Coordinates of C-alpha atoms in Angstrom, one line a residue:
Chain A
M157 CA 34.0 -61.2 6.7
T158 CA 31.9 -57.9 6.5
V159 CA 32.7 -55.4 9.2
T160 CA 30.2 -52.4 9.7
D161 CA 31.3 -49.0 9.2
I162 CA 30.3 -47.1 11.8
S163 CA 32.9 -44.1 11.1
P164 CA 31.2 -40.6 11.4
A165 CA 32.1 -40.2 7.9
N166 CA 30.0 -43.1 7.1
T167 CA 27.1 -42.2 9.3
A168 CA 27.2 -38.9 7.7
R169 CA 27.0 -40.1 4.1
N170 CA 24.0 -42.3 5.3
I171 CA 22.5 -39.5 6.6
S172 CA 22.7 -37.4 3.3
Y173 CA 21.4 -40.5 1.4
A174 CA 18.5 -40.7 3.9
L175 CA 17.8 -36.7 3.5
R176 CA 17.9 -37.1 -0.5
G177 CA 15.8 -40.1 -0.5
I178 CA 13.0 -38.4 1.7
I179 CA 13.5 -35.1 -0.6
L180 CA 12.8 -37.2 -3.5
I181 CA 9.6 -38.7 -1.9
A182 CA 8.5 -35.3 -0.8
V183 CA 8.9 -33.9 -4.2
L184 CA 6.9 -36.9 -5.9
A185 CA 4.1 -36.6 -3.3
L186 CA 3.9 -32.8 -4.2
A187 CA 4.0 -33.4 -7.9
L188 CA 0.9 -36.2 -7.2
A189 CA -0.9 -33.6 -4.7
P190 CA -3.7 -32.9 -6.7
M191 CA -4.8 -36.6 -6.7
W192 CA -4.6 -37.4 -2.8
A193 CA -4.8 -33.7 -1.2
S194 CA -8.0 -31.7 -0.2
R195 CA -8.4 -28.5 -1.9
A196 CA -7.6 -26.7 1.7
D197 CA -4.3 -28.3 1.7
L198 CA -3.3 -27.4 -1.9
R199 CA -3.7 -24.0 -1.1
L200 CA -1.4 -24.5 1.9
F201 CA 0.8 -26.3 -0.4
M202 CA 0.8 -23.4 -3.2
E203 CA 1.5 -21.0 -0.4
A204 CA 4.4 -23.0 1.1
L205 CA 6.0 -23.5 -2.6
S206 CA 5.7 -19.6 -3.0
F207 CA 7.4 -18.9 0.0
L208 CA 10.0 -21.6 -0.1
A209 CA 10.7 -19.3 -3.7
L210 CA 10.8 -16.3 -1.6
A211 CA 13.3 -17.7 1.0
Q212 CA 15.4 -19.3 -1.7
M213 CA 15.9 -16.0 -3.1
W214 CA 16.5 -13.9 0.1
N215 CA 19.0 -16.7 1.0
L216 CA 21.0 -16.5 -1.9
L217 CA 21.3 -12.7 -1.9
A218 CA 21.9 -12.5 2.2
G219 CA 23.2 -15.8 2.6
Y220 CA 25.7 -15.9 -0.1
T221 CA 26.6 -12.2 -1.2
G222 CA 26.1 -10.7 2.2
L223 CA 23.3 -8.0 1.0
I224 CA 20.9 -7.6 3.7
S225 CA 17.7 -6.6 1.8
V226 CA 14.4 -5.7 3.8
G227 CA 13.2 -4.8 0.7
Q228 CA 12.3 -7.8 -1.2
Q229 CA 8.5 -6.6 -1.3
A230 CA 9.4 -4.6 -3.8
W231 CA 9.9 -7.2 -6.4
V232 CA 7.0 -9.4 -5.0
G233 CA 4.6 -6.1 -5.4
L234 CA 6.2 -4.8 -8.8
G235 CA 6.0 -8.7 -10.1
G236 CA 2.2 -8.6 -9.2
Y237 CA 1.5 -5.3 -10.6
F238 CA 3.5 -5.7 -13.7
F239 CA 1.3 -9.2 -14.0
F240 CA -2.1 -7.1 -13.7
A241 CA -1.1 -4.5 -16.5
L242 CA 0.2 -6.8 -18.7
A243 CA -2.9 -9.0 -18.7
M244 CA -5.5 -6.7 -18.3
F245 CA -4.2 -3.8 -20.3
A246 CA -1.9 -5.5 -23.0
G247 CA -4.1 -8.5 -23.0
M248 CA -1.4 -11.0 -22.8
P249 CA -1.9 -14.3 -22.1
V250 CA -1.4 -15.5 -18.3
L251 CA 1.0 -17.9 -18.9
L252 CA 3.1 -15.2 -20.9
A253 CA 2.4 -12.5 -18.7
I254 CA 4.1 -13.7 -15.6
P255 CA 7.3 -14.5 -16.8
L256 CA 7.0 -11.2 -18.5
A257 CA 6.3 -9.3 -15.5
A258 CA 9.4 -10.9 -13.8
I259 CA 11.7 -9.9 -16.7
A260 CA 10.0 -6.4 -16.2
A261 CA 10.7 -6.2 -12.5
A262 CA 14.1 -7.6 -13.6
L263 CA 14.6 -4.5 -15.5
V264 CA 13.5 -2.2 -13.0
A265 CA 16.1 -3.9 -10.7
L266 CA 19.1 -2.2 -13.0
P267 CA 18.9 1.3 -12.1
T268 CA 17.4 0.0 -8.4
A269 CA 20.9 -1.6 -8.1
W270 CA 22.5 1.4 -9.0
V271 CA 21.5 3.2 -6.2
A272 CA 21.1 0.7 -3.6
F273 CA 24.7 -0.5 -4.1
R274 CA 25.9 3.0 -3.1
L275 CA 25.1 2.4 0.4
Q276 CA 26.9 -0.3 2.5
G277 CA 25.6 -2.6 5.3
A278 CA 22.9 -1.5 7.4
Y279 CA 22.5 1.6 5.2
F280 CA 21.9 -0.9 2.3
A281 CA 19.1 -2.4 4.3
I282 CA 17.2 0.6 4.9
G283 CA 17.7 1.6 1.3
T284 CA 16.0 -1.3 -0.3
W285 CA 13.0 -0.8 2.2
V286 CA 12.7 2.9 1.1
I287 CA 12.7 1.9 -2.5
A288 CA 10.1 -0.5 -2.1
E289 CA 8.1 1.9 -0.1
V290 CA 8.5 4.7 -3.2
F291 CA 7.4 1.4 -5.3
R292 CA 4.4 1.2 -3.0
L293 CA 3.3 4.6 -3.1
I294 CA 3.9 4.8 -7.1
A295 CA 1.4 2.0 -7.3
A296 CA -0.9 4.1 -4.9
Q297 CA -0.9 6.9 -7.4
N298 CA -1.9 4.7 -10.2
G299 CA -5.5 5.2 -11.1
A300 CA -5.7 2.8 -13.8
L301 CA -4.7 0.0 -11.3
G302 CA -7.1 1.0 -8.7
G303 CA -4.8 3.5 -7.1
G304 CA -4.8 2.9 -3.2
S305 CA -7.6 0.8 -3.1
G306 CA -6.4 -1.9 -5.4
I307 CA -7.7 -3.6 -8.2
S308 CA -9.6 -7.3 -9.0
L309 CA -8.4 -9.8 -11.7
P310 CA -11.2 -9.7 -14.1
V311 CA -13.2 -12.9 -14.4
E312 CA -12.4 -13.7 -18.1
I313 CA -8.5 -13.6 -17.1
A314 CA -8.7 -16.1 -14.5
K315 CA -10.9 -18.5 -16.5
S316 CA -8.6 -18.1 -19.4
L317 CA -6.7 -20.8 -17.4
A318 CA -9.5 -23.2 -17.6
E319 CA -13.1 -23.3 -17.8
S320 CA -13.8 -25.0 -14.4
R321 CA -12.6 -24.1 -10.8
N322 CA -11.0 -27.7 -10.5
G323 CA -8.8 -26.9 -13.8
R324 CA -7.6 -23.3 -12.8
E325 CA -6.9 -24.7 -9.2
M326 CA -4.9 -27.3 -11.2
V327 CA -3.0 -25.0 -13.1
M328 CA -2.4 -22.7 -10.3
Y329 CA -1.1 -25.8 -8.4
Y330 CA 1.5 -26.9 -10.7
L331 CA 2.6 -23.1 -11.3
A332 CA 3.5 -23.2 -7.5
F333 CA 4.8 -26.7 -7.8
G334 CA 7.1 -25.2 -11.0
I335 CA 8.2 -22.2 -9.1
G336 CA 9.0 -23.3 -5.9
I337 CA 11.0 -26.7 -7.2
A338 CA 12.7 -24.3 -10.0
S339 CA 13.7 -21.8 -7.2
V340 CA 16.0 -24.7 -5.4
V341 CA 17.2 -26.3 -8.5
L342 CA 18.0 -22.6 -9.6
V343 CA 20.3 -21.9 -6.4
W344 CA 21.7 -25.6 -6.4
L345 CA 22.9 -25.2 -10.3
L346 CA 24.4 -22.0 -9.7
L347 CA 26.2 -23.2 -6.4
R348 CA 27.6 -26.0 -8.5
S349 CA 28.7 -23.7 -11.6
K350 CA 31.8 -21.7 -11.4
W351 CA 29.7 -19.0 -10.2
G352 CA 29.2 -21.0 -6.8
L353 CA 32.8 -21.0 -5.9
A354 CA 32.5 -17.2 -6.1
L355 CA 29.5 -17.0 -3.8
T356 CA 30.8 -19.4 -1.1
A357 CA 34.2 -17.2 -1.0
I358 CA 32.3 -14.1 -0.8
R359 CA 30.2 -15.9 1.9
D360 CA 33.3 -16.8 3.7
S361 CA 35.4 -13.3 3.6
E362 CA 34.7 -10.8 1.0
P363 CA 37.9 -9.3 1.2
A364 CA 40.0 -12.3 0.9
A365 CA 37.4 -13.1 -2.3
E366 CA 38.3 -10.0 -3.8
A367 CA 42.2 -10.3 -3.3
M368 CA 41.7 -13.8 -5.1
G369 CA 40.7 -11.7 -8.1
V370 CA 36.8 -12.6 -7.5
V371 CA 35.0 -9.2 -9.2
T372 CA 32.9 -8.9 -6.0
R373 CA 31.0 -6.0 -7.2
R374 CA 29.8 -8.1 -10.5
V375 CA 28.9 -11.1 -8.6
K376 CA 26.6 -9.1 -6.2
F377 CA 25.2 -7.2 -8.9
L378 CA 24.3 -10.3 -11.0
I379 CA 22.8 -12.1 -8.1
Y380 CA 20.7 -8.8 -7.3
I381 CA 19.0 -8.7 -10.6
L382 CA 18.5 -12.6 -10.6
T383 CA 16.8 -12.6 -7.2
A384 CA 14.7 -9.4 -8.0
G385 CA 13.4 -11.5 -11.2
V386 CA 12.6 -14.7 -10.1
T387 CA 11.1 -12.7 -6.5
A388 CA 8.9 -10.8 -8.9
L389 CA 7.8 -14.0 -10.9
T390 CA 6.9 -15.3 -7.6
G391 CA 5.1 -12.4 -6.9
A392 CA 3.1 -12.6 -10.1
F393 CA 2.3 -15.8 -9.3
I394 CA 0.8 -15.2 -5.7
F395 CA -1.4 -12.3 -7.0
L396 CA -2.6 -14.1 -9.8
Q397 CA -3.8 -16.9 -7.1
K398 CA -5.1 -14.1 -5.1
L399 CA -7.2 -12.3 -7.8
R400 CA -7.0 -9.0 -6.2
I401 CA -4.0 -6.6 -6.0
T402 CA -3.6 -3.6 -3.6
P403 CA -0.5 -1.5 -2.8
D404 CA -0.4 -2.5 0.7
A405 CA -0.7 -6.5 0.3
A406 CA 1.6 -6.1 -2.8
F407 CA 4.1 -4.0 -1.0
S408 CA 3.9 -5.6 2.5
V409 CA 7.4 -5.6 4.2
N410 CA 5.7 -7.9 7.1
E411 CA 4.5 -10.7 4.5
W412 CA 7.1 -10.7 1.9
T413 CA 10.3 -9.9 4.0
A414 CA 9.9 -10.2 7.5
F415 CA 8.4 -13.8 7.4
V416 CA 11.1 -14.5 4.8
I417 CA 13.9 -13.5 6.7
F418 CA 12.2 -15.4 9.5
I419 CA 12.2 -18.7 7.5
V420 CA 15.8 -18.4 6.6
V421 CA 17.0 -17.2 9.6
I422 CA 15.6 -20.6 11.8
G423 CA 16.2 -22.7 8.8
G424 CA 19.9 -21.8 8.3
L425 CA 21.4 -18.8 6.6
G426 CA 23.9 -19.8 3.5
S427 CA 22.6 -23.3 2.6
I428 CA 20.0 -24.6 0.2
E429 CA 18.6 -27.0 3.0
G430 CA 17.9 -24.1 5.6
P431 CA 15.2 -22.3 3.7
I432 CA 13.4 -25.8 3.1
I433 CA 13.5 -26.5 6.8
G434 CA 12.8 -22.8 7.5
V435 CA 9.3 -23.3 5.5
L436 CA 8.3 -26.5 7.2
V437 CA 8.9 -25.3 10.6
F438 CA 7.2 -21.8 9.3
F439 CA 3.9 -23.3 8.1
A440 CA 4.2 -26.2 11.0
L441 CA 3.8 -23.4 13.6
R442 CA 1.3 -21.8 11.8
E443 CA -1.3 -24.4 11.5
I444 CA -0.6 -25.3 15.2
A445 CA -0.6 -21.9 16.6
A446 CA -2.3 -19.4 14.4
D447 CA -5.3 -19.3 16.6
W448 CA -3.3 -17.9 19.7
G449 CA -3.7 -14.1 18.3
S450 CA -0.3 -12.2 19.5
W451 CA 0.9 -15.4 21.4
Y452 CA 1.9 -16.9 17.9
L453 CA 3.7 -14.0 17.1
I454 CA 5.9 -13.8 20.2
L455 CA 6.3 -17.7 20.0
M456 CA 7.8 -17.4 16.3
G457 CA 10.0 -14.5 17.8
A458 CA 11.2 -16.8 20.9
I459 CA 11.7 -19.7 18.4
A460 CA 14.0 -17.4 15.8
I461 CA 16.2 -16.0 19.0
A462 CA 16.5 -19.6 20.5
V463 CA 17.6 -21.1 17.4
M464 CA 20.0 -18.1 16.9
L465 CA 21.6 -18.8 20.2
I466 CA 22.0 -22.1 19.6
N467 CA 23.6 -21.9 15.9
K468 CA 23.8 -18.6 14.3
R469 CA 23.5 -20.7 11.0
G470 CA 19.9 -21.9 11.8
I471 CA 18.6 -25.4 12.3
W472 CA 20.8 -26.8 9.6
G473 CA 23.9 -25.3 10.8
A474 CA 23.1 -27.1 14.2
V475 CA 22.6 -30.2 12.4
Q476 CA 25.9 -29.8 10.5
V477 CA 28.1 -29.2 13.5
R478 CA 26.7 -32.6 14.9
W479 CA 27.3 -34.3 11.1
D480 CA 28.7 -33.2 7.9
V481 CA 26.1 -34.0 5.8
A482 CA 24.0 -32.4 2.8
A483 CA 21.2 -33.0 1.2
F484 CA 22.4 -30.9 -2.0
P485 CA 25.8 -31.9 -3.0
V486 CA 27.4 -28.6 -4.4
R487 CA 30.7 -30.0 -5.4
K488 CA 32.2 -27.5 -7.9
I489 CA 32.7 -28.5 -11.6
L490 CA 35.8 -27.5 -12.7
P491 CA 36.0 -24.1 -14.6
E492 CA 36.9 -24.8 -18.2
R493 CA 39.0 -22.2 -19.2
S494 CA 41.0 -21.8 -22.6
R495 CA 45.0 -21.3 -22.1
D496 CA 45.3 -18.7 -24.9
Chain B
M1094 CA 67.1 -7.4 -15.7
T1095 CA 63.8 -6.0 -16.9
T1096 CA 62.0 -4.0 -13.9
L1097 CA 58.9 -6.0 -13.2
L1098 CA 57.8 -3.5 -10.4
E1099 CA 58.7 -0.2 -9.1
T1100 CA 57.5 1.9 -6.4
R1101 CA 58.8 5.2 -5.9
N1102 CA 58.4 7.7 -3.1
L1103 CA 55.4 5.4 -1.6
T1104 CA 53.5 6.4 1.3
A1105 CA 51.1 4.7 3.3
F1106 CA 48.6 6.1 6.2
Y1107 CA 46.1 4.2 8.5
G1108 CA 44.2 7.5 9.2
D1109 CA 46.2 10.2 10.2
F1110 CA 49.0 7.6 11.2
Q1111 CA 51.6 7.8 8.6
A1112 CA 53.1 4.0 8.0
L1113 CA 55.5 4.3 5.2
F1114 CA 57.6 7.4 4.4
G1115 CA 58.8 7.4 0.8
V1116 CA 59.5 3.8 0.0
D1117 CA 61.6 3.1 -3.3
I1118 CA 61.5 -0.6 -4.1
T1119 CA 62.4 -2.7 -7.5
V1120 CA 61.6 -6.1 -8.1
G1121 CA 63.2 -7.7 -11.4
Q1122 CA 61.8 -10.1 -13.6
G1123 CA 62.3 -13.6 -12.2
E1124 CA 63.9 -12.2 -9.0
T1125 CA 63.3 -13.4 -5.6
V1126 CA 63.3 -10.2 -2.9
A1127 CA 62.7 -10.4 0.5
L1128 CA 61.5 -7.5 2.9
I1129 CA 63.1 -7.9 6.4
G1130 CA 62.2 -6.1 9.2
S1131 CA 60.7 -6.0 13.0
N1132 CA 57.1 -6.3 13.5
G1133 CA 55.4 -2.8 12.2
A1134 CA 58.3 -1.9 10.3
G1135 CA 56.0 -1.5 7.6
K1136 CA 56.4 -4.6 5.5
S1137 CA 52.5 -5.7 5.7
T1138 CA 51.6 -2.5 4.8
F1139 CA 53.8 -2.0 1.8
L1140 CA 52.3 -5.3 0.5
R1141 CA 48.6 -4.1 1.3
T1142 CA 49.3 -0.9 -0.8
L1143 CA 50.4 -2.8 -3.7
T1144 CA 47.4 -5.0 -3.8
G1145 CA 44.8 -2.4 -3.3
L1146 CA 43.7 -3.1 0.0
L1147 CA 44.9 0.1 1.0
P1148 CA 44.2 3.5 -0.8
A1149 CA 47.4 4.2 -3.1
K1150 CA 45.3 6.5 -5.2
G1151 CA 47.9 9.2 -7.0
Q1152 CA 51.0 7.4 -6.0
D1153 CA 53.5 5.7 -8.0
I1154 CA 53.3 2.0 -8.2
R1155 CA 54.8 0.8 -11.8
F1156 CA 54.3 -2.9 -13.0
E1157 CA 54.9 -3.8 -16.1
G1158 CA 55.3 -0.4 -17.2
Q1159 CA 51.7 0.6 -15.8
N1160 CA 50.9 2.6 -13.0
I1161 CA 48.6 0.1 -10.8
A1162 CA 48.2 2.5 -7.6
G1163 CA 44.5 3.1 -6.9
W1164 CA 43.4 0.1 -8.8
A1165 CA 40.9 -2.2 -7.4
A1166 CA 42.2 -5.4 -5.9
D1167 CA 40.7 -7.7 -8.3
R1168 CA 41.9 -5.5 -11.4
I1169 CA 45.5 -5.8 -9.7
H1170 CA 45.5 -9.5 -9.2
K1171 CA 44.0 -10.0 -13.0
A1172 CA 47.2 -7.8 -13.8
G1173 CA 49.6 -10.8 -12.3
I1174 CA 50.0 -9.6 -8.8
A1175 CA 48.6 -12.4 -6.4
M1176 CA 49.2 -12.4 -2.6
V1177 CA 49.5 -15.1 0.0
P1178 CA 48.0 -13.4 3.0
E1179 CA 49.1 -13.4 6.4
G1180 CA 47.5 -16.1 8.7
R1181 CA 46.4 -18.0 5.0
R1182 CA 43.0 -17.1 5.2
L1183 CA 41.7 -20.1 3.3
F1184 CA 38.1 -20.2 2.7
A1185 CA 36.4 -22.2 5.6
S1186 CA 33.7 -23.7 3.5
L1187 CA 35.6 -24.9 0.6
T1188 CA 37.9 -27.8 0.2
V1189 CA 41.5 -27.8 -0.4
E1190 CA 40.4 -28.3 -4.1
E1191 CA 37.8 -25.8 -4.0
N1192 CA 40.2 -23.3 -2.4
L1193 CA 42.8 -23.8 -5.1
L1194 CA 40.6 -23.2 -8.0
I1195 CA 39.0 -20.0 -6.5
G1196 CA 42.1 -18.7 -6.9
A1197 CA 42.1 -19.2 -10.8
S1198 CA 39.1 -17.0 -10.6
G1199 CA 41.1 -14.0 -12.5
K1200 CA 43.3 -16.4 -14.7
R1201 CA 45.7 -15.6 -16.6
A1202 CA 47.7 -17.7 -19.4
G1203 CA 50.5 -19.7 -17.9
P1204 CA 52.1 -22.7 -16.5
W1205 CA 50.0 -23.2 -13.1
S1206 CA 47.1 -25.6 -12.8
L1207 CA 45.7 -28.1 -10.1
E1208 CA 48.0 -30.9 -11.3
K1209 CA 51.2 -28.4 -11.1
V1210 CA 50.0 -27.1 -7.4
Y1211 CA 50.0 -30.9 -6.4
E1212 CA 53.1 -31.6 -8.0
I1213 CA 55.2 -29.1 -5.9
F1214 CA 52.7 -29.8 -2.6
P1215 CA 52.1 -33.6 -3.0
D1216 CA 51.0 -33.5 0.7
L1217 CA 47.8 -31.9 -0.7
I1218 CA 46.6 -34.8 -3.0
A1219 CA 45.4 -36.9 0.0
K1220 CA 43.9 -34.0 1.5
K1221 CA 42.1 -32.2 -1.3
N1222 CA 38.3 -33.1 -0.5
N1223 CA 38.9 -31.8 3.2
P1224 CA 37.9 -28.5 4.4
G1225 CA 41.0 -26.2 4.1
T1226 CA 40.6 -25.5 7.4
A1227 CA 40.7 -28.8 8.8
L1228 CA 44.8 -28.9 7.9
S1229 CA 47.7 -28.4 9.6
G1230 CA 49.4 -24.8 9.7
G1231 CA 51.8 -25.7 7.2
Q1232 CA 49.4 -27.8 4.8
Q1233 CA 47.2 -24.7 5.0
Q1234 CA 50.0 -22.6 4.1
M1235 CA 51.0 -24.7 1.0
V1236 CA 47.2 -24.3 -0.2
A1237 CA 47.7 -20.8 0.1
I1238 CA 50.5 -20.5 -1.7
G1239 CA 48.8 -23.1 -4.2
R1240 CA 45.8 -20.8 -4.6
A1241 CA 47.9 -17.7 -5.6
L1242 CA 49.9 -19.7 -8.2
M1243 CA 46.6 -21.0 -9.8
S1244 CA 46.2 -17.5 -11.4
N1245 CA 49.3 -17.6 -13.0
P1246 CA 50.9 -14.5 -11.3
T1247 CA 53.8 -12.5 -12.9
L1248 CA 54.6 -11.5 -9.2
L1249 CA 53.9 -13.6 -6.0
L1250 CA 53.6 -11.6 -2.9
C1251 CA 54.1 -13.8 0.5
D1252 CA 53.5 -12.5 3.7
E1253 CA 55.2 -14.1 6.8
I1254 CA 54.4 -17.5 5.4
S1255 CA 56.6 -18.9 8.2
L1256 CA 54.7 -17.6 10.7
G1257 CA 53.7 -20.0 13.6
L1258 CA 55.3 -22.9 11.6
A1259 CA 57.7 -25.7 12.9
P1260 CA 61.4 -25.1 11.4
K1261 CA 60.9 -28.3 9.5
V1262 CA 57.6 -27.1 8.0
I1263 CA 59.1 -23.8 7.0
K1264 CA 61.9 -25.9 5.3
D1265 CA 59.3 -27.9 3.2
I1266 CA 57.8 -24.8 2.4
Y1267 CA 60.7 -22.9 1.3
E1268 CA 62.0 -26.0 -0.7
A1269 CA 59.0 -24.9 -3.1
V1270 CA 60.5 -21.5 -3.9
P1271 CA 62.8 -22.6 -6.5
L1272 CA 60.2 -24.6 -8.2
I1273 CA 58.1 -21.7 -8.2
R1274 CA 60.8 -19.2 -9.9
E1275 CA 61.5 -22.0 -12.4
G1276 CA 58.0 -21.1 -14.0
G1277 CA 59.1 -17.2 -14.3
T1278 CA 57.4 -16.0 -11.3
S1279 CA 58.9 -13.4 -9.4
I1280 CA 58.6 -13.5 -5.6
L1281 CA 58.5 -10.5 -3.1
V1282 CA 58.4 -12.5 0.4
V1283 CA 58.0 -10.5 3.7
E1284 CA 59.7 -12.6 6.3
Q1285 CA 60.5 -11.7 10.0
D1286 CA 63.3 -14.6 9.9
V1287 CA 66.3 -12.8 8.5
G1288 CA 68.4 -16.5 7.8
Q1289 CA 65.7 -17.9 5.8
A1290 CA 65.1 -14.8 3.9
M1291 CA 69.1 -14.4 3.0
A1292 CA 68.8 -17.9 1.8
V1293 CA 66.1 -17.5 -0.6
A1294 CA 66.4 -14.0 -1.8
D1295 CA 68.5 -12.4 -4.5
R1296 CA 68.1 -9.2 -2.8
V1297 CA 66.7 -7.8 0.7
Y1298 CA 65.3 -4.6 1.8
C1299 CA 65.5 -4.1 5.5
F1300 CA 62.3 -1.8 6.4
M1301 CA 62.4 0.1 9.9
E1302 CA 59.7 2.5 11.4
G1303 CA 58.2 2.7 7.4
R1304 CA 61.9 3.6 6.0
V1305 CA 63.6 1.1 4.0
T1306 CA 67.0 1.3 5.8
L1307 CA 69.3 -1.2 3.9
S1308 CA 69.4 -3.0 0.7
G1309 CA 71.5 -5.0 -1.1
K1310 CA 72.3 -8.7 -2.2
P1311 CA 72.7 -11.0 0.9
A1312 CA 76.2 -12.0 0.2
D1313 CA 77.3 -8.1 0.1
L1314 CA 75.6 -7.3 3.3
T1315 CA 77.4 -7.5 6.8
K1316 CA 75.5 -8.9 9.9
H1317 CA 76.6 -5.4 11.7
Q1318 CA 74.7 -3.5 8.6
I1319 CA 71.6 -5.8 9.0
A1320 CA 71.3 -5.4 12.7
A1321 CA 72.0 -1.8 12.4
A1322 CA 68.9 -1.6 9.8
Y1323 CA 67.0 -4.0 11.7
F1324 CA 67.2 -2.4 15.1
G1325 CA 68.5 0.8 14.6
A1326 CA 71.7 2.5 15.0
K1327 CA 71.8 2.8 18.9
N1328 CA 71.4 -0.9 19.6
E1329 CA 74.0 -1.9 17.3
G1330 CA 76.6 -3.3 19.9
E1331 CA 73.9 -5.0 21.6
A1332 CA 72.4 -6.7 18.6
A1333 CA 75.6 -7.5 17.0

């Protein structure tokens, strides 16, 4: 005799499996997108995948370590500028210049962290914004990179990716695919590692984590540097795709921080699933309402407020109140430690 | 007995308000010491000062011969002082087992492991994958104690571990104390329940209004002395 188990735990497990199935299918569909999607669709996917990476990084920083940065545009912009400089002046191959730009930005993040970490809470947020503005002004002063009016990537550099336009789009699409998927995998692996426990504990209660021996300063510092690097990697890619960089576009607080915060907040702060949902909602909304002018922005604001009133952990938080589900199980792996 | 912890003339402030006035306390190696006293007597403040949650710079807190006053909380933890905080304070999004594992963040060498914690609190085995906050108060307290033990502390601080628990549950939890002592860990408990404190401790200190008013071995102290130290001399007759 078989009994159908309709307990809530079982329902949650089934939903979790279904979600993982959907994610797997979505990843496969994205991997094969150049075979079925139009050029316009591919461009949309590239942008969405870039925003997914930016959102995962902002969420890692704000959702887990509680560092609310409104200056992530600093790293997008620096990544873009370092990439242009390395590709144009150092003559570096594009696929090498992108990761090196990210490493260079992460190095800049070291002294920046030293300054920003003297500030707490709201002061930290404002401080990160000010730092990004300083970077923008420095970029605008840099004549070699076009100063305030910006600079275009020489055609030869773009052509070095592939001779044909289709070929270039293909390479760029898979770069975006790689960055977007890697950002999710990176956060997932991090949360499953022994760092994950510390990050989750800090998210729940920072003083308690400290009293349990978690060195919160070190965790925050490393996460700040890591997110700066990956955000800069994404920035380098974004401006390779745009083929042109200006200080205002590179260090735009609206584009690279406000929209990203919107994505994470409506999707769900402090979860891997949240930024994914947020990206879907953000781009769906933009496709539907982009022509509505300022009504589009009003609608976006209204949705953000409505979601937060229902659950401050966003759409994913509201789902989890109903079912105990997880698309990305982050069961921690036992820390291996020697008993010396 | 070798001295493990010694405070000399310890003071503590919340802004302008002075909460401790020259507290001298010693805990010996392997000893169990209880701090008793009514609400607001300064017992929890004393623990918070020890663990670096309240500023203690420039004071004299000797732990294994080192002055740890002014150290950051995680450094004190690493030195071997673990705290079971009042109200348990489990991490809400971690399971029972994960809560225990986080306790091993600054782990030192020693006898404690997940298996050992489950051995003294077998109730937790069946619940190990549940969220910590979905447990009964008593079980949450067991997780909080286990979490502190996971770092293999030399000194375990327990703040009001019986608060809000049923007598039967309190008994279960205190039954673990001898097992914890077996591993060589010294214990400093803050307890409002005088009877419980006297039963478990080698020595007690009684706090009143930020001062130690009485100290000694439970067997040497009379009810009158304790009542006087606990409530103040004026109420002595009334309390006895």
